[in-house]
XYZ file of C-alpha atoms in Angstrom:
745
model
C 21.487 14.353 25.367
C 23.621 11.408 23.854
C 21.169 8.958 23.509
C 20.110 10.451 20.455
C 23.159 11.721 19.593
C 25.405 8.592 18.733
C 23.135 7.401 16.380
C 24.711 9.430 12.335
C 20.795 8.588 10.001
C 21.926 12.402 8.924
C 25.344 12.267 9.241
C 25.201 12.028 4.965
C 26.948 15.686 3.426
C 22.923 16.164 2.213
C 21.836 17.063 5.229
C 25.074 18.904 6.523
C 24.687 21.653 3.059
C 20.438 22.281 4.197
C 21.485 22.645 7.773
C 23.235 25.440 6.752
C 21.072 26.326 4.231
C 18.436 26.855 6.542
C 20.564 28.389 9.373
C 21.590 31.562 6.755
C 17.994 31.492 5.629
C 16.552 31.326 9.609
C 18.902 34.657 10.753
C 18.642 36.512 7.734
C 14.758 36.282 7.626
C 14.212 37.525 11.285
C 16.316 40.656 9.810
C 15.260 40.953 6.612
C 10.968 40.861 6.633
C 7.778 43.092 6.012
C 7.648 43.560 10.507
C 10.760 46.159 9.766
C 8.959 49.611 8.682
C 12.556 49.960 6.767
C 12.087 47.312 4.185
C 9.757 46.829 0.993
C 9.732 43.495 0.271
C 8.069 42.136 -2.743
C 5.377 39.925 -0.781
C 3.584 38.924 -3.698
C 7.424 37.707 -4.806
C 7.427 33.195 -5.414
C 11.056 33.150 -4.582
C 9.443 35.338 -0.801
C 6.195 32.980 -0.907
C 8.854 29.877 -0.857
C 11.732 31.418 1.709
C 9.013 32.837 4.224
C 8.350 29.537 5.004
C 11.583 28.596 6.225
C 10.560 31.006 9.858
C 6.701 30.106 9.721
C 5.677 32.790 12.912
C 5.758 35.560 10.283
C 3.261 33.656 7.091
C 1.324 32.296 9.508
C -0.369 35.204 11.434
C -0.497 37.065 8.816
C -2.173 35.083 7.303
C -4.601 32.502 9.509
C -4.832 35.232 12.474
C -4.099 35.217 16.518
C -6.037 31.813 16.814
C -4.204 29.995 14.221
C -0.861 30.968 15.482
C -2.170 30.009 19.719
C -3.093 26.443 18.124
C 0.320 26.106 16.670
C 2.300 27.258 19.172
C 0.418 24.224 21.866
C 0.517 21.609 18.377
C 4.705 22.442 18.450
C 4.217 22.757 21.977
C 3.490 19.129 22.569
C 5.936 18.482 20.088
C 8.899 19.854 22.315
C 7.641 17.965 25.218
C 6.728 14.625 23.513
C 10.470 14.119 21.634
C 11.249 15.194 25.917
C 9.642 12.257 27.096
C 11.097 10.136 25.003
C 14.159 10.566 25.510
C 14.179 9.727 28.786
C 11.950 6.782 28.396
C 14.224 5.517 25.848
C 17.161 6.659 28.531
C 16.420 4.805 30.863
C 14.786 1.537 28.552
C 18.464 0.898 27.605
C 20.282 1.333 30.620
C 18.329 -2.535 30.837
C 18.427 -3.557 27.046
C 21.464 -1.980 25.642
C 21.327 -4.782 22.805
C 17.836 -4.047 22.253
C 17.526 -4.097 18.436
C 14.084 -2.111 18.494
C 14.984 0.599 20.740
C 18.223 1.502 18.418
C 15.171 1.667 15.567
C 13.750 4.074 18.253
C 17.216 6.553 19.370
C 17.986 7.208 15.823
C 14.511 7.591 15.069
C 14.735 10.346 17.984
C 17.611 11.511 17.069
C 15.911 13.085 13.728
C 13.185 14.552 15.510
C 15.495 15.870 17.773
C 17.795 17.228 14.776
C 14.930 18.309 13.121
C 13.207 20.708 15.781
C 15.487 21.398 17.924
C 19.383 22.111 15.846
C 17.652 22.900 12.001
C 14.532 24.974 12.690
C 16.346 25.964 15.922
C 15.495 29.867 14.860
C 12.216 29.151 14.247
C 11.137 27.696 17.517
C 12.378 29.958 19.912
C 11.073 33.106 17.965
C 7.633 31.365 17.493
C 7.271 31.247 21.517
C 9.206 34.068 22.016
C 7.003 36.418 19.731
C 3.635 35.884 21.496
C 4.951 38.727 24.029
C 5.495 40.648 22.053
C 3.754 43.398 24.075
C 3.283 47.339 24.560
C 3.734 46.982 28.094
C 3.756 51.200 28.174
C 0.264 51.451 27.708
C -2.577 51.407 30.022
C -4.547 48.258 27.704
C -1.692 45.956 27.217
C -1.853 45.796 23.710
C -0.298 43.244 21.524
C 1.670 44.963 19.028
C 0.514 42.784 16.481
C -2.272 41.276 16.905
C -5.326 44.254 17.363
C -7.462 43.276 20.366
C -5.712 41.210 22.427
C -4.723 42.377 26.190
C -1.613 40.782 27.475
C -1.842 40.643 30.934
C -5.523 39.598 30.382
C -6.645 36.019 30.042
C -6.823 34.004 28.292
C -3.347 35.916 26.063
C -1.656 36.480 29.448
C -1.982 32.027 29.604
C -1.204 31.486 25.942
C 2.012 34.777 26.546
C 3.561 32.374 29.985
C 2.919 29.044 28.283
C 5.154 30.598 25.352
C 7.890 31.464 27.603
C 8.214 28.034 29.602
C 8.398 27.017 26.175
C 11.062 28.828 24.638
C 13.553 28.045 28.234
C 12.422 24.950 28.215
C 13.239 24.660 24.203
C 16.169 26.410 24.678
C 17.189 24.336 27.555
C 16.989 21.450 25.751
C 19.297 22.643 22.724
C 21.694 23.322 24.749
C 22.183 20.255 26.917
C 22.282 18.795 22.694
C 24.832 21.406 21.898
C 27.326 19.657 24.453
C 26.796 16.459 23.689
C 27.273 16.183 20.600
C 31.044 17.841 20.543
C 32.770 15.503 18.957
C 35.975 15.178 20.972
C 37.878 12.693 18.347
C 40.194 14.958 16.515
C 39.573 12.916 13.672
C 36.868 12.820 12.840
C 35.184 12.531 9.589
C 31.254 14.053 10.119
C 31.140 16.729 8.300
C 30.255 19.319 10.626
C 31.684 17.650 14.278
C 32.587 19.964 16.065
C 34.994 20.343 19.747
C 34.283 23.174 20.765
C 31.481 23.342 23.069
C 31.684 26.332 25.365
C 32.493 28.659 21.377
C 28.842 26.716 20.112
C 26.789 27.215 23.292
C 27.889 31.353 23.604
C 26.782 31.563 20.373
C 23.087 29.701 20.829
C 23.054 31.904 23.581
C 23.944 34.923 21.227
C 20.816 33.567 19.185
C 18.421 33.564 21.203
C 19.649 37.277 22.471
C 19.556 38.050 18.596
C 15.911 36.748 18.217
C 14.784 38.562 20.984
C 16.096 41.308 19.962
C 14.379 41.223 16.491
C 10.814 40.026 18.122
C 10.676 41.466 21.590
C 12.683 44.155 22.494
C 10.679 46.939 21.448
C 8.154 45.449 23.527
C 9.662 48.018 26.373
C 8.592 50.944 27.542
C 12.655 52.840 28.077
C 13.128 51.415 24.350
C 10.997 52.866 22.459
C 12.000 56.206 23.921
C 13.068 57.373 20.359
C 17.538 58.073 20.450
C 18.276 61.033 18.808
C 15.262 62.164 18.450
C 13.720 58.756 16.295
C 12.385 55.438 16.188
C 11.761 53.150 19.482
C 13.115 49.997 17.970
C 16.519 52.038 17.356
C 18.350 50.000 20.387
C 16.638 46.056 19.838
C 18.443 47.209 15.683
C 20.926 48.240 17.070
C 21.099 44.558 19.657
C 20.331 42.454 17.069
C 23.846 44.479 15.436
C 25.783 43.124 18.460
C 24.385 39.980 17.929
C 25.607 38.880 14.823
C 29.141 40.687 15.569
C 29.237 38.822 18.070
C 28.646 35.246 15.897
C 29.988 36.459 13.319
C 33.742 37.380 15.717
C 33.541 33.744 17.619
C 32.740 32.185 14.493
C 36.337 33.752 13.393
C 38.445 33.353 15.396
C 37.506 29.848 17.387
C 36.879 28.089 13.924
C 34.503 25.250 16.118
C 34.270 22.638 13.177
C 36.910 19.920 12.436
C 36.881 21.104 8.128
C 37.964 24.498 7.647
C 36.316 24.422 4.678
C 33.224 24.481 6.528
C 34.562 27.513 8.757
C 34.737 29.142 5.563
C 31.778 28.781 4.656
C 29.680 28.537 8.269
C 31.377 32.442 8.807
C 30.857 33.667 5.063
C 26.365 32.891 6.610
C 26.378 35.088 8.617
C 28.877 38.105 7.124
C 25.836 38.091 4.948
C 23.309 37.950 7.529
C 24.988 41.618 9.248
C 24.308 43.357 5.262
C 20.406 43.136 6.560
C 21.412 44.456 10.288
C 23.506 46.609 9.280
C 21.491 48.172 7.495
C 18.183 48.581 8.931
C 20.961 50.022 11.454
C 21.742 53.420 9.887
C 18.794 53.626 9.288
C 17.281 53.550 12.562
C 20.481 56.233 13.294
C 19.516 58.203 10.090
C 15.929 57.976 10.289
C 14.691 58.405 6.539
C 11.799 56.431 6.007
C 10.396 57.505 2.777
C 9.158 55.630 0.103
C 12.287 55.520 -2.015
C 14.632 55.208 0.612
C 13.360 52.041 1.664
C 13.050 50.163 -1.420
C 17.208 52.053 -2.062
C 17.870 49.955 1.341
C 16.014 46.495 0.015
C 17.831 47.117 -3.178
C 20.528 47.665 -1.507
C 20.397 44.002 1.158
C 20.477 42.367 -2.791
C 23.144 43.248 -4.517
C 25.430 43.226 -0.989
C 24.392 39.745 0.764
C 26.444 37.702 -1.230
C 29.863 39.320 -2.109
C 29.640 40.165 1.996
C 28.885 36.039 2.188
C 32.012 35.646 -0.360
C 34.094 38.243 1.253
C 34.007 36.809 4.571
C 34.012 33.010 3.039
C 37.503 34.216 2.267
C 38.539 36.014 5.042
C 37.685 32.928 6.641
C 39.295 30.686 4.228
C 42.808 33.083 5.096
C 42.533 33.373 9.080
C 42.826 29.538 9.102
C 45.132 29.280 6.663
C 47.551 31.579 8.703
C 46.682 30.840 12.107
C 47.643 27.191 11.322
C 51.326 28.320 9.836
C 52.293 26.975 13.791
C 51.076 23.839 13.602
C 54.225 23.044 10.977
C 56.718 24.141 13.795
C 56.799 19.895 15.219
C 57.363 18.973 11.628
C 60.656 17.504 11.817
C 61.457 19.021 15.513
C 65.038 17.000 16.423
C 65.253 13.871 18.582
C 65.822 15.282 22.073
C 63.814 18.918 21.868
C 61.440 19.788 23.984
C 58.103 20.273 22.997
C 57.023 22.982 25.156
C 60.194 25.484 23.631
C 59.304 24.617 19.812
C 56.031 26.737 20.176
C 53.969 29.186 23.048
C 50.813 28.072 22.974
C 47.905 31.179 23.743
C 45.524 28.567 25.592
C 44.086 25.137 25.196
C 42.264 26.194 22.118
C 44.550 26.344 19.757
C 46.399 23.083 21.102
C 43.519 21.719 20.129
C 42.811 24.057 16.392
C 46.650 23.452 15.440
C 46.514 19.329 16.830
C 43.245 19.090 13.198
C 46.836 18.809 10.971
C 46.246 15.494 11.894
C 43.137 15.963 9.564
C 44.603 13.752 6.123
C 42.651 10.160 5.119
C 43.600 8.141 2.882
C 41.140 6.213 -0.398
C 40.117 4.584 3.598
C 39.276 7.262 5.210
C 42.031 6.344 7.449
C 44.624 9.344 8.864
C 47.622 9.210 7.568
C 50.485 8.128 9.581
C 52.256 10.925 9.175
C 50.558 13.709 10.078
C 48.713 11.532 12.619
C 52.759 12.024 14.154
C 52.346 15.712 13.552
C 49.228 15.609 15.420
C 50.651 13.599 18.234
C 53.570 15.889 19.308
C 50.606 18.883 18.875
C 49.066 17.468 21.993
C 51.967 16.489 23.769
C 53.815 20.205 23.670
C 49.904 21.478 24.871
C 50.056 18.494 27.481
C 53.495 19.693 28.650
C 52.373 23.680 28.190
C 49.062 23.267 30.445
C 49.692 20.128 32.808
C 46.672 20.068 34.817
C 43.966 21.780 32.156
C 40.831 18.927 32.102
C 40.309 20.095 28.631
C 43.392 18.674 27.677
C 42.920 14.942 29.377
C 42.512 12.877 26.557
C 40.556 9.570 27.649
C 42.043 6.677 25.124
C 43.154 3.499 25.107
C 46.047 3.248 27.250
C 44.367 4.991 29.990
C 41.684 1.940 29.210
C 44.384 0.297 30.311
C 45.134 1.634 32.957
C 42.963 1.863 35.496
C 42.203 -2.038 34.187
C 45.400 -2.759 35.179
C 44.629 -0.989 38.873
C 42.265 -3.259 39.704
C 43.745 -6.622 38.357
C 46.737 -5.621 40.412
C 43.890 -5.512 43.918
C 43.348 -8.579 42.904
C 46.354 -9.926 43.445
C 46.524 -8.406 46.211
C 43.608 -9.847 47.990
C 43.755 -13.101 47.053
C 47.750 -12.493 49.014
C 46.085 -11.616 51.359
C 43.768 -14.307 52.123
C 47.526 -16.639 51.551
C 48.287 -14.737 55.233
C 47.887 -17.173 58.575
C 46.300 -15.024 60.583
C 44.654 -12.248 58.931
C 42.278 -9.722 60.608
C 38.115 -8.685 58.837
C 38.829 -4.905 58.813
C 42.123 -5.842 56.828
C 39.884 -8.054 53.963
C 36.784 -5.841 54.194
C 39.430 -2.470 53.663
C 40.585 -3.986 49.950
C 37.376 -5.075 49.453
C 36.128 -1.960 49.789
C 39.275 -0.676 47.641
C 38.377 -3.755 44.796
C 34.705 -2.413 44.999
C 35.777 1.416 43.855
C 38.458 0.894 41.493
C 36.448 -1.455 40.197
C 33.523 0.874 39.640
C 35.923 3.483 38.525
C 37.483 1.517 35.764
C 33.567 0.791 35.520
C 32.986 4.321 34.475
C 36.172 4.974 32.915
C 35.106 2.241 30.257
C 31.897 4.017 29.751
C 33.331 7.486 29.339
C 35.327 5.788 26.203
C 33.406 3.794 24.659
C 30.747 6.562 24.877
C 33.386 8.887 22.540
C 34.458 5.242 20.777
C 31.602 2.974 20.304
C 32.564 1.362 17.638
C 36.903 0.285 18.341
C 36.612 -3.731 17.967
C 39.919 -3.698 20.181
C 38.255 -1.561 22.955
C 35.408 -3.478 22.895
C 37.182 -6.929 23.095
C 39.382 -4.925 26.267
C 35.651 -3.984 28.066
C 34.378 -7.946 27.432
C 38.653 -8.907 29.515
C 37.218 -6.579 31.753
C 33.522 -7.978 32.094
C 34.733 -11.361 32.407
C 37.427 -11.257 34.530
C 36.355 -8.042 37.187
C 32.490 -8.254 37.198
C 32.354 -11.399 36.050
C 29.646 -11.101 34.156
C 29.565 -13.789 31.431
C 26.731 -12.302 29.937
C 27.645 -8.655 29.426
C 31.303 -10.203 28.306
C 29.579 -13.076 25.222
C 27.625 -9.212 23.881
C 31.266 -6.859 24.226
C 32.712 -10.698 22.739
C 29.961 -10.247 19.899
C 30.230 -6.293 18.953
C 33.845 -6.408 18.981
C 34.547 -9.145 15.829
C 31.741 -7.429 14.006
C 33.299 -4.153 14.595
C 37.098 -6.139 13.876
C 38.257 -6.474 17.555
C 39.486 -10.211 16.764
C 42.875 -11.125 19.379
C 44.723 -9.920 17.258
C 43.481 -6.202 16.943
C 43.407 -5.394 13.607
C 45.224 -6.760 9.896
C 48.505 -5.408 10.687
C 48.881 -6.248 14.155
C 47.836 -9.979 13.501
C 51.007 -12.228 15.071
C 50.965 -13.756 11.263
C 54.404 -15.115 11.495
C 53.331 -16.962 14.480
C 50.014 -17.787 13.729
C 51.424 -19.527 10.385
C 54.063 -21.030 11.561
C 52.544 -24.302 13.813
C 48.569 -24.672 16.244
C 46.014 -26.790 15.577
C 45.645 -26.705 12.434
C 49.603 -26.591 11.858
C 49.907 -29.745 14.139
C 47.842 -31.037 11.584
C 48.859 -30.926 7.899
C 53.067 -30.559 8.658
C 53.385 -26.308 9.020
C 51.465 -23.991 6.466
C 52.262 -24.116 2.428
C 54.833 -21.656 1.204
C 51.821 -20.889 -0.851
C 50.294 -19.234 2.859
C 53.510 -18.016 4.501
C 55.053 -15.978 1.098
C 51.993 -14.119 1.856
C 51.820 -9.527 1.181
C 50.388 -7.609 3.397
C 50.200 -5.403 0.598
C 50.237 -7.240 -2.780
C 47.076 -10.029 -1.441
C 43.943 -9.988 -0.474
C 44.166 -10.835 2.740
C 40.223 -11.766 4.576
C 40.044 -13.246 8.918
C 36.128 -14.089 9.405
C 34.774 -15.169 12.252
C 32.947 -18.518 13.122
C 29.851 -17.728 11.710
C 31.757 -16.171 8.818
C 31.577 -12.412 8.954
C 34.598 -10.369 7.697
C 36.212 -8.829 10.940
C 38.487 -7.740 8.578
C 40.388 -7.247 4.934
C 43.257 -6.112 3.686
C 43.712 -2.801 1.220
C 44.450 -5.547 -2.326
C 40.811 -6.909 -1.427
C 39.009 -3.237 -2.844
C 41.170 -3.999 -5.724
C 40.639 -7.707 -6.773
C 36.399 -7.650 -5.122
C 35.106 -4.214 -5.809
C 34.098 -3.154 -3.513
C 35.851 -1.691 -0.130
C 36.836 -2.162 3.143
C 33.829 -0.835 4.514
C 30.871 -2.229 2.714
C 32.539 -5.643 3.374
C 33.881 -5.650 7.364
C 30.425 -7.005 9.230
C 29.009 -8.537 5.993
C 28.855 -13.116 5.096
C 31.379 -14.310 2.928
C 28.654 -15.194 1.289
C 28.851 -11.892 -0.858
C 32.031 -13.078 -1.587
C 30.384 -16.296 -3.989
C 28.580 -17.253 -6.232
C 25.492 -19.623 -5.984
C 25.509 -22.690 -5.232
C 28.731 -22.126 -3.434
C 27.406 -18.966 -1.494
C 24.124 -21.146 -0.300
C 26.092 -23.626 0.913
C 29.218 -21.999 3.354
C 27.465 -21.868 5.422
C 26.947 -25.583 6.636
C 30.793 -25.809 6.254
C 31.212 -23.363 8.941
C 28.599 -24.927 10.793
C 29.356 -28.430 10.750
C 33.746 -27.320 11.277
C 32.141 -25.800 13.921
C 30.380 -28.028 15.400
C 33.354 -30.621 15.573
C 33.355 -31.614 12.677
C 36.505 -32.951 9.883
C 38.394 -29.696 8.243
C 38.358 -30.410 4.571
C 40.489 -27.077 3.446
C 42.509 -25.821 6.099
C 46.106 -25.385 5.172
C 45.662 -26.581 1.419
C 45.628 -25.084 -1.732
C 42.413 -24.519 -3.644
C 41.182 -23.681 -7.262
C 37.983 -21.362 -6.420
C 35.600 -19.365 -7.785
C 35.042 -15.732 -6.504
C 32.375 -13.840 -7.481
C 33.292 -9.472 -7.802
C 31.351 -6.258 -6.992
C 30.106 -6.128 -10.504
C 28.699 -9.486 -10.643
C 30.734 -12.005 -12.729
C 32.736 -14.244 -11.636
C 37.184 -15.659 -12.049
C 38.939 -17.823 -10.878
C 41.406 -17.433 -7.126
C 43.851 -19.063 -5.622
C 41.729 -19.796 -1.897
C 43.867 -20.760 0.886
C 42.344 -21.070 5.090
C 43.686 -22.054 7.611
C 43.209 -20.786 11.422
C 44.490 -18.121 13.623
C 42.709 -18.351 16.802
C 40.043 -20.240 18.712
C 38.265 -23.090 19.769
C 35.203 -23.756 18.331
C 31.998 -20.688 17.768
C 35.254 -18.631 18.587
C 36.934 -18.994 15.951
C 39.053 -16.387 13.552
C 40.296 -17.096 10.235
C 42.440 -15.832 7.678
C 40.817 -16.308 3.623
C 44.173 -15.363 1.340
C 43.278 -14.845 -2.245
C 45.202 -14.929 -5.490
C 43.375 -13.958 -8.962
C 45.086 -16.723 -11.341
C 46.285 -14.848 -13.745
C 43.731 -15.267 -16.850
C 44.438 -16.627 -20.672
C 42.868 -16.192 -23.751
C 42.464 -20.085 -23.771
C 41.192 -21.413 -21.547
C 38.360 -21.090 -20.746
C 36.853 -21.861 -17.246
C 32.260 -23.219 -16.332
C 31.238 -24.324 -12.922
C 28.236 -27.011 -13.497
C 26.651 -29.042 -10.714
C 26.550 -33.129 -11.875
C 23.645 -32.155 -13.327
C 25.028 -30.698 -16.108
C 23.320 -27.065 -15.309
C 25.292 -24.372 -15.508
C 26.127 -21.902 -12.847
C 28.675 -20.369 -12.771
C 31.500 -18.810 -15.885
C 34.139 -16.943 -16.540
C 34.821 -13.991 -18.041
C 36.534 -15.134 -21.217
C 33.694 -18.082 -21.458
C 31.461 -14.877 -21.916
C 33.315 -13.627 -24.103
C 33.860 -17.092 -26.277
C 29.491 -17.084 -26.612
C 29.772 -14.055 -27.681
C 28.301 -12.329 -23.815
C 28.873 -9.445 -21.768
C 30.464 -9.825 -18.592
C 27.335 -8.268 -16.852
C 24.536 -10.644 -19.156
C 26.757 -13.931 -17.987
C 25.039 -14.159 -14.449
C 21.404 -13.188 -16.006
C 18.870 -15.718 -15.796
C 17.261 -14.957 -18.950
C 19.995 -14.016 -21.505
C 22.925 -15.777 -20.149
C 24.402 -19.386 -19.395
C 23.662 -19.734 -16.049
C 20.715 -21.969 -15.178
C 20.661 -24.022 -17.981
C 22.049 -27.563 -18.786
C 25.107 -27.851 -21.142
C 23.137 -30.106 -23.461
C 21.531 -26.364 -23.769
C 24.809 -24.269 -25.430
C 25.621 -26.715 -27.974
C 25.095 -27.202 -31.348
C 25.231 -31.366 -30.729
C 23.218 -32.639 -27.234
C 24.400 -35.685 -27.641
C 28.213 -34.664 -27.084
C 27.248 -32.944 -23.834
C 25.167 -35.567 -22.536
C 27.734 -38.034 -23.061
C 30.345 -36.158 -21.081
C 28.452 -35.436 -18.466
C 27.189 -38.607 -18.115
C 31.323 -40.163 -18.263
C 31.289 -37.696 -15.754
C 29.301 -39.039 -13.506
C 30.001 -42.261 -13.400
C 34.347 -41.162 -12.687
C 35.721 -41.828 -9.776
C 37.141 -38.841 -7.878
C 41.024 -39.690 -8.916
C 39.744 -39.416 -12.501
C 38.387 -36.072 -12.571
C 41.463 -34.837 -10.880
C 43.546 -35.969 -13.238
C 41.875 -34.961 -16.267
C 41.135 -38.275 -17.360
C 37.018 -36.742 -18.528
C 37.992 -34.609 -21.641
C 36.713 -34.751 -25.109
C 35.108 -32.642 -27.510
C 32.201 -29.897 -27.917
C 30.475 -27.820 -30.780
C 29.317 -24.797 -28.521
C 26.574 -22.341 -29.355
C 28.325 -18.436 -29.997
C 25.652 -15.473 -29.259
C 26.191 -14.281 -33.605
C 28.378 -16.063 -35.220
C 28.556 -20.164 -35.780
C 29.403 -22.350 -33.577
C 32.955 -22.943 -31.286
C 35.136 -26.410 -31.668
C 36.279 -26.243 -28.173
C 37.907 -29.348 -26.139
C 37.188 -29.471 -22.487
C 38.424 -30.915 -19.205
C 36.139 -32.311 -16.241
C 37.270 -31.575 -12.906
C 35.999 -31.379 -9.746
C 34.797 -28.134 -8.060
C 32.972 -29.163 -4.761
C 33.076 -31.959 -2.274
C 31.731 -35.875 -2.938
C 28.473 -34.586 -1.016
C 27.372 -32.160 -2.785
C 30.443 -32.661 -5.967
C 29.586 -29.642 -8.319
C 32.175 -29.851 -12.095
C 34.482 -27.371 -13.259
C 35.266 -27.704 -16.627
C 38.173 -26.343 -19.129
C 37.560 -25.239 -22.690
C 40.384 -24.574 -25.259
């Protein structure tokens, strides 16, 4: 079941809201529908005409009859069976080709199918299957209680009933397994409906099944049809429904199964709303009043009370959540040396997990706040001291992985030391090999288990690659793990804040060639400077916080994409060839030197920056580079534009856009802006521009760098008279494909 659950196709908040709405409507309609004599529902109401299809059993059997009902049931059975078969096939296929793109796409599609069938529409599917057995088994002819003329113990209905019950059992089992697999043990999970409470959710799932059975089938048995206090035959069924809903509301309230406190409050509030029709119909069964006027009154009462009940239930749950989380503050500012197990006496391991949710405080990048994380860690450590052997508090983390990895390496060393002895028995070698093989298999299982929970942790993936390379000797799998680690920010340094920047920026290969790093690079600040780490393919591995302020992109949007997204044309098109040439053994042209280049903002305007690139680690295709960028301060008297050798405009900065009367967004437009036009076409006197470009093409690199090519131009304005500008031409590219940078004042 981990195969579809690991995908995140329906992780958006809209699907979480849809799931909560369906959870309420489906269970509400199970108790509030025309099948119960207690209600007098206006079935012609437009609202009812739409809402009733959330539990499609009732409209199908009332509108289309028995034959269509059976046909739809077999169609639903086929959908369930196909889902199970496809999951089994996909799991076996992904064991052999885990990195296959089309298999991952299939897993994403299957995740959507399972989420719709077994999660969102659980009530409707299960209700449809079990309704086939709603029969009066105490009567002589064993009739179905809704479909007239159908004998439940004769063919073909007996076959249909058994197929429906078998499908219901299979459906319930698959849903239960899916609930267990979808339990998220990461305490800082960002999923809106993420929940670690597998046991609680299983209890609620089984109770919901009992609730549906009570509503659909409990009136089918003779002893249930016997009157209670002399009244109706459905008494036991409706009281069973009431008991099930009470249990579900209580478990949601006490255990708070979801990580997000607002979700817990709303979820419990919705079940408080479902409690209203169950309580009213139970009251009617107890009193035995079934007059038309009384039924109308009870129906209106349900509609009047359901929304206040939801509000009250939500408020009670929110208040209880605040009260239950108060003990977490005891672990704040605990004096050093204090025994954590004495700070607070935990009732059970569930309370430990619940209090540890105080670490769920996130910054703008979605990362856990350091102080909150430290408080949560202290609570978990206290829980582990209070319940030292409790498997619920066993944490599969990075340290556990390193421990088993180190154990295998030590056994390898012992084996080689054993082989160096002058006298050696075969039994000793066999024993050492068996111990090494057992430890290797155990470590591999630990890696796989931890990676199931944290599949995008770059640091963990890189350690897994080392394990595959050094222990399993599987170079192909190790290369895949390294590649996945690079895509998820798992460089040799682990993360930007963990990089050894002090040592890495004062020496190394490039530093030896260029006499050390420039002051521009060694004086960088992780908080203030835009820092980008990329691999040899130009894929961004990690960025600093300041990159979002400079380029307008968030860290999540940049990590994993190519550096070309930060450059305008033609630089973005040429950059991959520069990287390929260097990886292939070419000479570095810009390493450890400060260059003035042009960068592209997310809003599609360009701006000048100072850039310095250095190599952090690796050789060839395994190289990792760090780039430091600082935006140049704007100068209202100076504008910059970048041109090709033939005079075609490539891009320009914001000041240049203002000088010609264009907005930032219009500047990069090939239709309204200047990009793609020649310099002469933008000048009032084209001859002056042609002469300046001719001099620039004929000049040497040194002359351009010294600023010896300059001239006066009249640039057309969009709304005003032409603007007189002084133009200075400097190089902005390599000699092989030179780009000119014009500075206008």
